[in-house]
Amino acid sequence: MKNGLRIGKLGRQLDIPAYTIRYYERLGLIPQPS
């Protein structure tokens, strides 16, 4: 779950819930980690 950890880390830095980040990723607004 490398991506999950990265998303969680990013969320803590920006104070954004992980599910919000995943939602934006699904919309294509945030490049998904490869």
mmCIF file of N, CA and C in Angstrom:
data_model
loop_
_atom_site.group_PDB
_atom_site.id
_atom_site.type_symbol
_atom_site.label_atom_id
_atom_site.label_comp_id
_atom_site.label_asym_id
_atom_site.label_seq_id
_atom_site.Cartn_x
_atom_site.Cartn_y
_atom_site.Cartn_z
ATOM 1 N N MET A 1 0.846 -1.211 0.000
ATOM 2 C CA MET A 1 0.000 0.000 0.000
ATOM 3 C C MET A 1 0.870 1.246 0.000
ATOM 4 N N LYS A 2 1.846 1.284 -0.900
ATOM 5 C CA LYS A 2 2.745 2.439 -0.967
ATOM 6 C C LYS A 2 1.959 3.707 -1.290
ATOM 7 N N ASN A 3 1.029 3.583 -2.252
ATOM 8 C CA ASN A 3 0.231 4.742 -2.651
ATOM 9 C C ASN A 3 -0.612 5.253 -1.489
ATOM 10 N N GLY A 4 -1.200 4.349 -0.734
ATOM 11 C CA GLY A 4 -2.019 4.735 0.408
ATOM 12 C C GLY A 4 -1.211 5.508 1.429
ATOM 13 N N LEU A 5 0.031 5.049 1.660
ATOM 14 C CA LEU A 5 0.888 5.758 2.602
ATOM 15 C C LEU A 5 1.212 7.146 2.083
ATOM 16 N N ARG A 6 1.517 7.246 0.792
ATOM 17 C CA ARG A 6 1.839 8.549 0.209
ATOM 18 C C ARG A 6 0.646 9.491 0.293
ATOM 19 N N ILE A 7 -0.534 8.971 -0.001
ATOM 20 C CA ILE A 7 -1.750 9.789 0.060
ATOM 21 C C ILE A 7 -1.982 10.259 1.496
ATOM 22 N N GLY A 8 -1.797 9.359 2.446
ATOM 23 C CA GLY A 8 -1.983 9.719 3.846
ATOM 24 C C GLY A 8 -0.992 10.780 4.286
ATOM 25 N N LYS A 9 0.262 10.635 3.841
ATOM 26 C CA LYS A 9 1.298 11.603 4.194
ATOM 27 C C LYS A 9 0.964 12.965 3.607
ATOM 28 N N LEU A 10 0.554 12.962 2.343
ATOM 29 C CA LEU A 10 0.189 14.204 1.673
ATOM 30 C C LEU A 10 -0.993 14.856 2.382
ATOM 31 N N GLY A 11 -1.970 14.049 2.757
ATOM 32 C CA GLY A 11 -3.143 14.572 3.440
ATOM 33 C C GLY A 11 -2.793 15.214 4.770
ATOM 34 N N ARG A 12 -1.872 14.594 5.515
ATOM 35 C CA ARG A 12 -1.477 15.177 6.798
ATOM 36 C C ARG A 12 -0.754 16.493 6.585
ATOM 37 N N GLN A 13 0.089 16.565 5.550
ATOM 38 C CA GLN A 13 0.831 17.796 5.283
ATOM 39 C C GLN A 13 -0.116 18.927 4.904
ATOM 40 N N LEU A 14 -1.123 18.614 4.091
ATOM 41 C CA LEU A 14 -2.033 19.646 3.595
ATOM 42 C C LEU A 14 -3.296 19.738 4.442
ATOM 43 N N ASP A 15 -3.407 18.867 5.457
ATOM 44 C CA ASP A 15 -4.589 18.832 6.319
ATOM 45 C C ASP A 15 -5.847 18.541 5.501
ATOM 46 N N ILE A 16 -5.732 17.576 4.584
ATOM 47 C CA ILE A 16 -6.858 17.157 3.750
ATOM 48 C C ILE A 16 -7.119 15.679 4.027
ATOM 49 N N PRO A 17 -8.376 15.304 4.247
ATOM 50 C CA PRO A 17 -8.674 13.882 4.463
ATOM 51 C C PRO A 17 -8.279 13.043 3.253
ATOM 52 N N ALA A 18 -7.817 11.821 3.499
ATOM 53 C CA ALA A 18 -7.344 10.955 2.417
ATOM 54 C C ALA A 18 -8.451 10.696 1.396
ATOM 55 N N TYR A 19 -9.699 10.573 1.872
ATOM 56 C CA TYR A 19 -10.775 10.273 0.918
ATOM 57 C C TYR A 19 -10.987 11.439 -0.041
ATOM 58 N N THR A 20 -10.741 12.670 0.420
ATOM 59 C CA THR A 20 -10.855 13.836 -0.464
ATOM 60 C C THR A 20 -9.785 13.783 -1.537
ATOM 61 N N ILE A 21 -8.559 13.425 -1.139
ATOM 62 C CA ILE A 21 -7.462 13.325 -2.104
ATOM 63 C C ILE A 21 -7.780 12.245 -3.132
ATOM 64 N N ARG A 22 -8.291 11.103 -2.666
ATOM 65 C CA ARG A 22 -8.631 10.027 -3.602
ATOM 66 C C ARG A 22 -9.744 10.468 -4.547
ATOM 67 N N TYR A 23 -10.691 11.261 -4.039
ATOM 68 C CA TYR A 23 -11.779 11.767 -4.886
ATOM 69 C C TYR A 23 -11.222 12.656 -5.985
ATOM 70 N N TYR A 24 -10.305 13.566 -5.628
ATOM 71 C CA TYR A 24 -9.706 14.443 -6.633
ATOM 72 C C TYR A 24 -8.848 13.643 -7.607
ATOM 73 N N GLU A 25 -8.157 12.631 -7.113
ATOM 74 C CA GLU A 25 -7.371 11.771 -8.002
ATOM 75 C C GLU A 25 -8.287 11.120 -9.031
ATOM 76 N N ARG A 26 -9.458 10.672 -8.572
ATOM 77 C CA ARG A 26 -10.395 10.003 -9.470
ATOM 78 C C ARG A 26 -10.877 10.981 -10.536
ATOM 79 N N LEU A 27 -10.994 12.257 -10.180
ATOM 80 C CA LEU A 27 -11.409 13.274 -11.149
ATOM 81 C C LEU A 27 -10.263 13.652 -12.076
ATOM 82 N N GLY A 28 -9.045 13.224 -11.725
ATOM 83 C CA GLY A 28 -7.895 13.523 -12.572
ATOM 84 C C GLY A 28 -7.265 14.869 -12.260
ATOM 85 N N LEU A 29 -7.607 15.457 -11.101
ATOM 86 C CA LEU A 29 -7.044 16.764 -10.751
ATOM 87 C C LEU A 29 -5.673 16.616 -10.105
ATOM 88 N N ILE A 30 -5.421 15.436 -9.521
ATOM 89 C CA ILE A 30 -4.119 15.172 -8.901
ATOM 90 C C ILE A 30 -3.500 13.989 -9.625
ATOM 91 N N PRO A 31 -2.270 14.119 -10.122
ATOM 92 C CA PRO A 31 -1.612 12.979 -10.768
ATOM 93 C C PRO A 31 -1.433 11.838 -9.777
ATOM 94 N N GLN A 32 -1.845 10.646 -10.163
ATOM 95 C CA GLN A 32 -1.709 9.505 -9.270
ATOM 96 C C GLN A 32 -0.254 9.062 -9.217
ATOM 97 N N PRO A 33 0.239 8.705 -8.022
ATOM 98 C CA PRO A 33 1.613 8.189 -7.909
ATOM 99 C C PRO A 33 1.777 6.927 -8.745
ATOM 100 N N SER A 34 2.844 6.849 -9.492
ATOM 101 C CA SER A 34 3.043 5.686 -10.357
ATOM 102 C C SER A 34 3.746 4.571 -9.610
#
